[in-house]
PDB file of C-alpha atoms in Angstrom:
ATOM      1  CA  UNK A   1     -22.808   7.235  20.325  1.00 76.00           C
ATOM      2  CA  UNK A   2     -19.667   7.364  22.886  1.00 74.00           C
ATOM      3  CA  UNK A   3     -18.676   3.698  21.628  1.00 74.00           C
ATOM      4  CA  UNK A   4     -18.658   4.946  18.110  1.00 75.00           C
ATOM      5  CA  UNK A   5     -16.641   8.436  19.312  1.00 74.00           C
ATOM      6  CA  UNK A   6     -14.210   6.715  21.857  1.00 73.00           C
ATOM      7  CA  UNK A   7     -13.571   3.346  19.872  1.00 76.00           C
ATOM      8  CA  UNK A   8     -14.961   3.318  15.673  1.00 75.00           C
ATOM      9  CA  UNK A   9     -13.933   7.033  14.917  1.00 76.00           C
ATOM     10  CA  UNK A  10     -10.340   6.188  16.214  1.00 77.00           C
ATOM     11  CA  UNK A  11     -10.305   2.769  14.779  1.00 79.00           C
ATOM     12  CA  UNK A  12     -11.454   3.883  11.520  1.00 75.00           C
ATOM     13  CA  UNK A  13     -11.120   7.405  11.138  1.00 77.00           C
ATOM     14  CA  UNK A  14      -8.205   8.761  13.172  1.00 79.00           C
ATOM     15  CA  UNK A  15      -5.664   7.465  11.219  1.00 80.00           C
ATOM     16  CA  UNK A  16      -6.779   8.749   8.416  1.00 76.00           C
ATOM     17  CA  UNK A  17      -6.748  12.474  10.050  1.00 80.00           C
ATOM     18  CA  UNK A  18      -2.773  11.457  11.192  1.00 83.00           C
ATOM     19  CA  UNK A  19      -1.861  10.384   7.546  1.00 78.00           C
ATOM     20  CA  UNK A  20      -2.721  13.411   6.353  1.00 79.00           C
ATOM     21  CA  UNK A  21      -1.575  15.824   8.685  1.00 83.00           C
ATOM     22  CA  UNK A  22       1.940  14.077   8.700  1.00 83.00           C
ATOM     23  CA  UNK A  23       1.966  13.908   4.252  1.00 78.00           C
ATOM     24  CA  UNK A  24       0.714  17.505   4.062  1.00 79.00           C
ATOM     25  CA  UNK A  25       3.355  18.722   6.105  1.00 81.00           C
ATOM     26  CA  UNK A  26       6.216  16.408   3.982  1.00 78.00           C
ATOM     27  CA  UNK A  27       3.878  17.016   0.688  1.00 77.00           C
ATOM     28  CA  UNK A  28       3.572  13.843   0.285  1.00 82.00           C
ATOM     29  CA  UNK A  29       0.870  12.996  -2.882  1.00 81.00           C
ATOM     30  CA  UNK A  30      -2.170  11.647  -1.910  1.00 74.00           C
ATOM     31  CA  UNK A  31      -2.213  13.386   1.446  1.00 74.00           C
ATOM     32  CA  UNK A  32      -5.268  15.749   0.427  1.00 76.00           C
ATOM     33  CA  UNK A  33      -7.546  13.151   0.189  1.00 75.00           C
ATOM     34  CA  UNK A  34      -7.111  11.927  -3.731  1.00 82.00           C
ATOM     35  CA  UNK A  35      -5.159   8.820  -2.743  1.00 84.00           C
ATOM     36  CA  UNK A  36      -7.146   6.147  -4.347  1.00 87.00           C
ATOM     37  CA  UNK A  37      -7.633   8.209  -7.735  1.00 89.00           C
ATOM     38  CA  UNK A  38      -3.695   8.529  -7.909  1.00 91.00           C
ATOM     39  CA  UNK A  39      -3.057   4.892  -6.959  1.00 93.00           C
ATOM     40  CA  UNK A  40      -5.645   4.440 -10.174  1.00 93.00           C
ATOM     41  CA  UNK A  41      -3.141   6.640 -12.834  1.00 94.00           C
ATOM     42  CA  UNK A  42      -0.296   4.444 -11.640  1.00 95.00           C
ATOM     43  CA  UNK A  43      -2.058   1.398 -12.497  1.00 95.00           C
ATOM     44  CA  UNK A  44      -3.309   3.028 -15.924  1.00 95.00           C
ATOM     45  CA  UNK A  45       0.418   4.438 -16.186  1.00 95.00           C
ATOM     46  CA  UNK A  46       1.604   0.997 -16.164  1.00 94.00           C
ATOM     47  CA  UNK A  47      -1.014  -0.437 -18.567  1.00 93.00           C
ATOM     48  CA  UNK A  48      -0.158   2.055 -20.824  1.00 93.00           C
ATOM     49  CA  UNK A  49       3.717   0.924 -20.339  1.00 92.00           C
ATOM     50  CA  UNK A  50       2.811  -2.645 -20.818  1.00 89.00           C
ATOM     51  CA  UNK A  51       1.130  -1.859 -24.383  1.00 89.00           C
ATOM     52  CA  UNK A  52       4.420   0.737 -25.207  1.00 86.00           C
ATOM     53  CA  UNK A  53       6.586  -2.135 -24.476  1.00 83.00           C
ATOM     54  CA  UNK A  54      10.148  -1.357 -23.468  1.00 81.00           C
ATOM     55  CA  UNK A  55      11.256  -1.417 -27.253  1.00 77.00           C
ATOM     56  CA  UNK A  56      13.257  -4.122 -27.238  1.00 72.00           C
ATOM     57  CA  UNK A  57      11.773  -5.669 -29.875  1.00 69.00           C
ATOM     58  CA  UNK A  58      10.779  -2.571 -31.731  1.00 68.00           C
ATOM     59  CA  UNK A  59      13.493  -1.881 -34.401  1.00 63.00           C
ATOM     60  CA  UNK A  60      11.897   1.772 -35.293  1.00 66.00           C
ATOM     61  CA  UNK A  61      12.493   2.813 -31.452  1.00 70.00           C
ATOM     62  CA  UNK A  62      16.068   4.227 -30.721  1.00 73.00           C
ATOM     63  CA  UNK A  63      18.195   2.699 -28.267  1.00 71.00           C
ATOM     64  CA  UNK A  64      20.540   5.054 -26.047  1.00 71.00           C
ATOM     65  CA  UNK A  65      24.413   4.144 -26.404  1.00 67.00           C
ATOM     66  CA  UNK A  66      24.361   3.271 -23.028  1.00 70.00           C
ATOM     67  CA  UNK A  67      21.176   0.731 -22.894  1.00 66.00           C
ATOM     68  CA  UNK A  68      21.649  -2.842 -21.511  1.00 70.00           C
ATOM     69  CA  UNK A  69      18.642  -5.203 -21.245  1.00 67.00           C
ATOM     70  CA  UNK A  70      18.145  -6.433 -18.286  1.00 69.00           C
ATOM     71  CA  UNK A  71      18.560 -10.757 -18.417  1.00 69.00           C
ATOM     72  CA  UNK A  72      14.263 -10.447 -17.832  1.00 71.00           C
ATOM     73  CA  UNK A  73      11.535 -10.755 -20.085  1.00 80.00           C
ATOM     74  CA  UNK A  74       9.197  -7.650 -20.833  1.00 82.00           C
ATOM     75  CA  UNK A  75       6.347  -9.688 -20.529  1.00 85.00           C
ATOM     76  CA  UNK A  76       7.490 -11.636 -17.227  1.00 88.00           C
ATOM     77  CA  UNK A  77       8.671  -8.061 -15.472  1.00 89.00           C
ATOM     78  CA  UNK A  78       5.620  -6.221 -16.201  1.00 91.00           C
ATOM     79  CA  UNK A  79       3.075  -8.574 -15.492  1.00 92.00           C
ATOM     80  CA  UNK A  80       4.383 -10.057 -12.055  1.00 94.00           C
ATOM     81  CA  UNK A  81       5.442  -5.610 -11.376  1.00 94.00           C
ATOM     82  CA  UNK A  82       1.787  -4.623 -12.002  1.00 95.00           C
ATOM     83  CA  UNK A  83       0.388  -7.582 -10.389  1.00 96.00           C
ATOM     84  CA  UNK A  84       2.696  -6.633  -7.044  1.00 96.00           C
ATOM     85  CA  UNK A  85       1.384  -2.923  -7.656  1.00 96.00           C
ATOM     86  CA  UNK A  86      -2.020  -3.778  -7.171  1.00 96.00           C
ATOM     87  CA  UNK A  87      -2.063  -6.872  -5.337  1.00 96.00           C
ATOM     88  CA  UNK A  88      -0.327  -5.398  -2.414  1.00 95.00           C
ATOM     89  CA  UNK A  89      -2.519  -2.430  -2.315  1.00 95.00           C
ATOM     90  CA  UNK A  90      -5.885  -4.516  -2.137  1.00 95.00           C
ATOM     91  CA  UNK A  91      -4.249  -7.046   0.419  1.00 94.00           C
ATOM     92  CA  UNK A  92      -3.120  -4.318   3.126  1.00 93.00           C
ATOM     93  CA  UNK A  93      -6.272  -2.174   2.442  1.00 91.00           C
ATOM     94  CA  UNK A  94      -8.032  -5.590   2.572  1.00 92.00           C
ATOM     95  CA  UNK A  95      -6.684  -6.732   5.680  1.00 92.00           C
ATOM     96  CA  UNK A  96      -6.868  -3.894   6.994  1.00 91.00           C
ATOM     97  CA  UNK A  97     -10.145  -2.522   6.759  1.00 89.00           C
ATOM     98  CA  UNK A  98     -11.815  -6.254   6.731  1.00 91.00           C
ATOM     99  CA  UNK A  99      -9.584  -6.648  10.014  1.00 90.00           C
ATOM    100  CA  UNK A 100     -11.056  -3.732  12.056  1.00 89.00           C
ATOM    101  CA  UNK A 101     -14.684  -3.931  10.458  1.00 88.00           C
ATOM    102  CA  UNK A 102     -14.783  -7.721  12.063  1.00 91.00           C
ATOM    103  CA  UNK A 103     -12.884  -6.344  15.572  1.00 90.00           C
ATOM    104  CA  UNK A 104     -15.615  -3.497  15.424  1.00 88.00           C
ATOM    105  CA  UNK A 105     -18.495  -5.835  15.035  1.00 88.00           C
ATOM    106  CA  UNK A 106     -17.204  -8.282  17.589  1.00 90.00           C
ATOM    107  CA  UNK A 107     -16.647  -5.685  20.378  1.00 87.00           C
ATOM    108  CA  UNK A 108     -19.996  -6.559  22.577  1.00 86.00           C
ATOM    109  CA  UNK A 109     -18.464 -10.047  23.001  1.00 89.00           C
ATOM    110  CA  UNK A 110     -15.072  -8.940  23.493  1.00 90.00           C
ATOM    111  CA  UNK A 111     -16.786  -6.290  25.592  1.00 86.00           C
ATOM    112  CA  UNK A 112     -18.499  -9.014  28.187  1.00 90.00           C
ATOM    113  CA  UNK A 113     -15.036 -10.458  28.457  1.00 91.00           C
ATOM    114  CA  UNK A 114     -13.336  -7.743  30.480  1.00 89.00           C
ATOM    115  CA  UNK A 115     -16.455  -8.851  33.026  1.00 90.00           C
ATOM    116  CA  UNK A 116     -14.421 -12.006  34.281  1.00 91.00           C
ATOM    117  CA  UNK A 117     -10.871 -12.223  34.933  1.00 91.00           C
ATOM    118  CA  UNK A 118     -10.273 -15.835  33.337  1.00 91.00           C
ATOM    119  CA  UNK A 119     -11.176 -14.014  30.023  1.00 92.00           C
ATOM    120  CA  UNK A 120     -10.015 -10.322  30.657  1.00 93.00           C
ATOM    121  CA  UNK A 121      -6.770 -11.671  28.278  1.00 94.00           C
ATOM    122  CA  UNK A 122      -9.125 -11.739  25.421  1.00 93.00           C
ATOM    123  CA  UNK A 123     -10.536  -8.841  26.196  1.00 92.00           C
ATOM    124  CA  UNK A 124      -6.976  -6.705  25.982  1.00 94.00           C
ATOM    125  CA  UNK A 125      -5.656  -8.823  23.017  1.00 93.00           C
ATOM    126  CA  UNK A 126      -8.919  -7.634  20.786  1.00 92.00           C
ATOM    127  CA  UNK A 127      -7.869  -4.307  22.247  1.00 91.00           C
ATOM    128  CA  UNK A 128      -4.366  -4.744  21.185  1.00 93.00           C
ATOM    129  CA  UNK A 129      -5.664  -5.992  17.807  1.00 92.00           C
ATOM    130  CA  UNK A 130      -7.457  -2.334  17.223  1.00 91.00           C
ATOM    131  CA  UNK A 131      -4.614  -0.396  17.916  1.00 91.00           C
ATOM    132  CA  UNK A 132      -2.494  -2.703  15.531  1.00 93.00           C
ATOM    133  CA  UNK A 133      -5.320  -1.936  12.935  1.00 92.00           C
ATOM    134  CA  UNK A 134      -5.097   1.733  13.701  1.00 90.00           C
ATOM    135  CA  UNK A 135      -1.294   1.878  13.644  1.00 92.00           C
ATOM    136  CA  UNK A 136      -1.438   0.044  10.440  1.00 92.00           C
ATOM    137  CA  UNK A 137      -3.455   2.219   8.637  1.00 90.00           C
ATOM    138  CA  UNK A 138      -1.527   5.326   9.248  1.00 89.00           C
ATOM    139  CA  UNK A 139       1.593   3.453   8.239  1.00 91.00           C
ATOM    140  CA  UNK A 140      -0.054   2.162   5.107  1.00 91.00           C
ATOM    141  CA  UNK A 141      -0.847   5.643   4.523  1.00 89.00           C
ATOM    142  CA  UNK A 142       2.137   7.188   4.831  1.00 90.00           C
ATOM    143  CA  UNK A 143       3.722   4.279   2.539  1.00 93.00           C
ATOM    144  CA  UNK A 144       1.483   4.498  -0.358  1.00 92.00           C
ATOM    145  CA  UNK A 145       2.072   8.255  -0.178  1.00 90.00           C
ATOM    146  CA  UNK A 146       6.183   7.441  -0.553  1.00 92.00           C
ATOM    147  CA  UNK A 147       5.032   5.114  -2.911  1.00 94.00           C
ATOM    148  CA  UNK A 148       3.398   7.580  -5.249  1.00 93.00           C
ATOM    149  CA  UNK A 149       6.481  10.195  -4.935  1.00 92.00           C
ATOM    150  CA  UNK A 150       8.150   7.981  -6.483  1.00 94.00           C
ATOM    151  CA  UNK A 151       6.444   5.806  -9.056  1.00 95.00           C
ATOM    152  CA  UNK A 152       4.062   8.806 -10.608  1.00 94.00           C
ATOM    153  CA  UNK A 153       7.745  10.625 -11.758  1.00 95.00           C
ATOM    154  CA  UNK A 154       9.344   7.776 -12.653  1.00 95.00           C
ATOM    155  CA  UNK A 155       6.622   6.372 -14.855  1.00 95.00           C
ATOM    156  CA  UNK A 156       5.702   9.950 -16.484  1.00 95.00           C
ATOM    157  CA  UNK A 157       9.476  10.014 -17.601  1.00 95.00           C
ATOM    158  CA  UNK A 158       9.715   6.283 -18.943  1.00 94.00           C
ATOM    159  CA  UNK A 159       5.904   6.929 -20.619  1.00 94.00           C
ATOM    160  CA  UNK A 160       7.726  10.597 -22.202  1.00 93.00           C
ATOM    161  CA  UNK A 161      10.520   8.287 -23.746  1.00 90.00           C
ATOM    162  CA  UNK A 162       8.192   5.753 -24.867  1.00 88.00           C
ATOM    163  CA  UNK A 163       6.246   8.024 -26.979  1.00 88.00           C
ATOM    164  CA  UNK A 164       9.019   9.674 -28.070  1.00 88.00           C
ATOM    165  CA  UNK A 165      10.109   6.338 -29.646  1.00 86.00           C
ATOM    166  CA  UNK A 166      13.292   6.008 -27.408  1.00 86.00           C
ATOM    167  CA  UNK A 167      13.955   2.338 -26.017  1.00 83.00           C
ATOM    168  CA  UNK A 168      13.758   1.842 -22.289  1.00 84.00           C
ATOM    169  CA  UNK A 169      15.070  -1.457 -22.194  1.00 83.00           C
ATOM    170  CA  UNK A 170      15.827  -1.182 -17.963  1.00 86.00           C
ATOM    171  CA  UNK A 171      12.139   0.089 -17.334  1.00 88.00           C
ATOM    172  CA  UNK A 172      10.516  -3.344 -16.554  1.00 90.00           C
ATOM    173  CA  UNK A 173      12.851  -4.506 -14.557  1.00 90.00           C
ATOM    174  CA  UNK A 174      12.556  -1.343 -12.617  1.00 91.00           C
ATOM    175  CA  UNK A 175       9.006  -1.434 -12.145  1.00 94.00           C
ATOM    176  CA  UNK A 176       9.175  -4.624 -10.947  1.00 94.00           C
ATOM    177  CA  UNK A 177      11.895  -4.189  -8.474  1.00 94.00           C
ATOM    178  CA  UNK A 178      10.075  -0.854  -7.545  1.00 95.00           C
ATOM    179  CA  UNK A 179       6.946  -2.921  -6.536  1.00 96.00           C
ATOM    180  CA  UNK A 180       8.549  -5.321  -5.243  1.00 96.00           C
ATOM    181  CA  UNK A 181      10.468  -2.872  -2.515  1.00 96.00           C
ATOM    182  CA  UNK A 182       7.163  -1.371  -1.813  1.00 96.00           C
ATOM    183  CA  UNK A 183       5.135  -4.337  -1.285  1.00 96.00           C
ATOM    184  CA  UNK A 184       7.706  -5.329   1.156  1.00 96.00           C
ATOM    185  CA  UNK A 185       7.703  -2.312   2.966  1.00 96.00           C
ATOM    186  CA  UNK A 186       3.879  -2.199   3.122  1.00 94.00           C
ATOM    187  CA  UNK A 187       3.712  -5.722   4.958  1.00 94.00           C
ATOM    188  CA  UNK A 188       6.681  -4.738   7.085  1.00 95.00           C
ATOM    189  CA  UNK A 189       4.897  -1.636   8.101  1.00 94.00           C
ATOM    190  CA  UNK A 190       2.092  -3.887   8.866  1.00 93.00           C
ATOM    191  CA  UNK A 191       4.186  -6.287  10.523  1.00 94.00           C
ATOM    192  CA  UNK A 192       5.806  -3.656  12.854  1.00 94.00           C
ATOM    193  CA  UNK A 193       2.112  -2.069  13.608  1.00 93.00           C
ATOM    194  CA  UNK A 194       1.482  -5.278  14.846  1.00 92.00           C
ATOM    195  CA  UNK A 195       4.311  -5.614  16.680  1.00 93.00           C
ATOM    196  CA  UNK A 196       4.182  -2.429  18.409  1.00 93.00           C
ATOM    197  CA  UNK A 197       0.605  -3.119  19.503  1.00 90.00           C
ATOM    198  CA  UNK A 198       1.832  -6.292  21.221  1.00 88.00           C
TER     199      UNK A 198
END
């Protein structure tokens, strides 16, 4: 019981109480707990885009005087933009949550480590490698949370114009440069988390 207070509930749980203490109080979405079910609509949001299409090729949708297709196929855009979307989510929730559930199980060995001082460094990196995962989660948190304040707006308007019939000949480009910058910030959080923890 005081291993899984002092050591599992802040490993696994803590950060999750952080995350959503800090996004309540910038109202971030997600932050009351409905994270995962949000993250889902985005995904559906852009399957939904992908069968609208942009309407470049549809000559019944109207084009704004201003529209300039990007030099980027639909297809290409929103396939490698919803398969960042996703894929970054499941790798940082992967690594993360795989990552401390192996540290977790491995702590009696690490644990009869600290006993000897030619393996007490093994001992503190494990250590070090918990905080990293707890650091990491609130970060990944916090990021998805960003992540959602933007995308959910952005893809409500570009779905609005697609059923309205009006061309949005930028919008997988978009997508895929919005995924793109989040993925990247998602592994740099990660990165720094790491970083900070050693």
């Amino acid at each position: 019981p005081s291993y899984r207070i002092i050591v599992y509930d802040i490993v696994l749980k803590a950060p999750a109480e952080v995350s959503t203490s800090v996004g309540q109080a910038s109202a971030l979405p997600g932050s009351d707990g409905g994270l995962a079910g949000r993250l889902q609509a985005v995904d559906n949001g852009i399957l939904a885009l992908a069968n609208a299409g942009s309407g470049r090729l549809d000559i019944a949708s109207r084009r704004p005087a201003d529209a300039i297709a990007p030099p980027l196929a639909d297809d290409t855009a929103m396939g490698w933009g919803k398969t960042l979307f996703v894929g970054s989510i499941i790798g940082s929730f992967g690594l993360l949550r795989l990552g401390g559930g192996v540290f977790l199980a491995l702590a009696p060995l690490f644990a009869g480590f600290l006993l000897f001082e030619a393996t007490r460094f093994l001992f503190f990196g494990w250590l070090r490698a918990l905080i990293a995962v707890a650091i990491g989660s609130i970060g990944q948190a916090l990021v998805l949370g960003v992540q959602l304040a933007v995308m959910e707006p952005w893809l409500s308007q570009v779905l609005a114009l697609r059923t309205a019939r009006i061309a949005t000949l930028s919008a997988p480009f978009e997508l895929l440069s919005l995924s793109s910058a989040f993925a990247l910030i998602l592994f740099g959080m990660l990165f720094l988390a790491i970083r900070i923890s050693f």
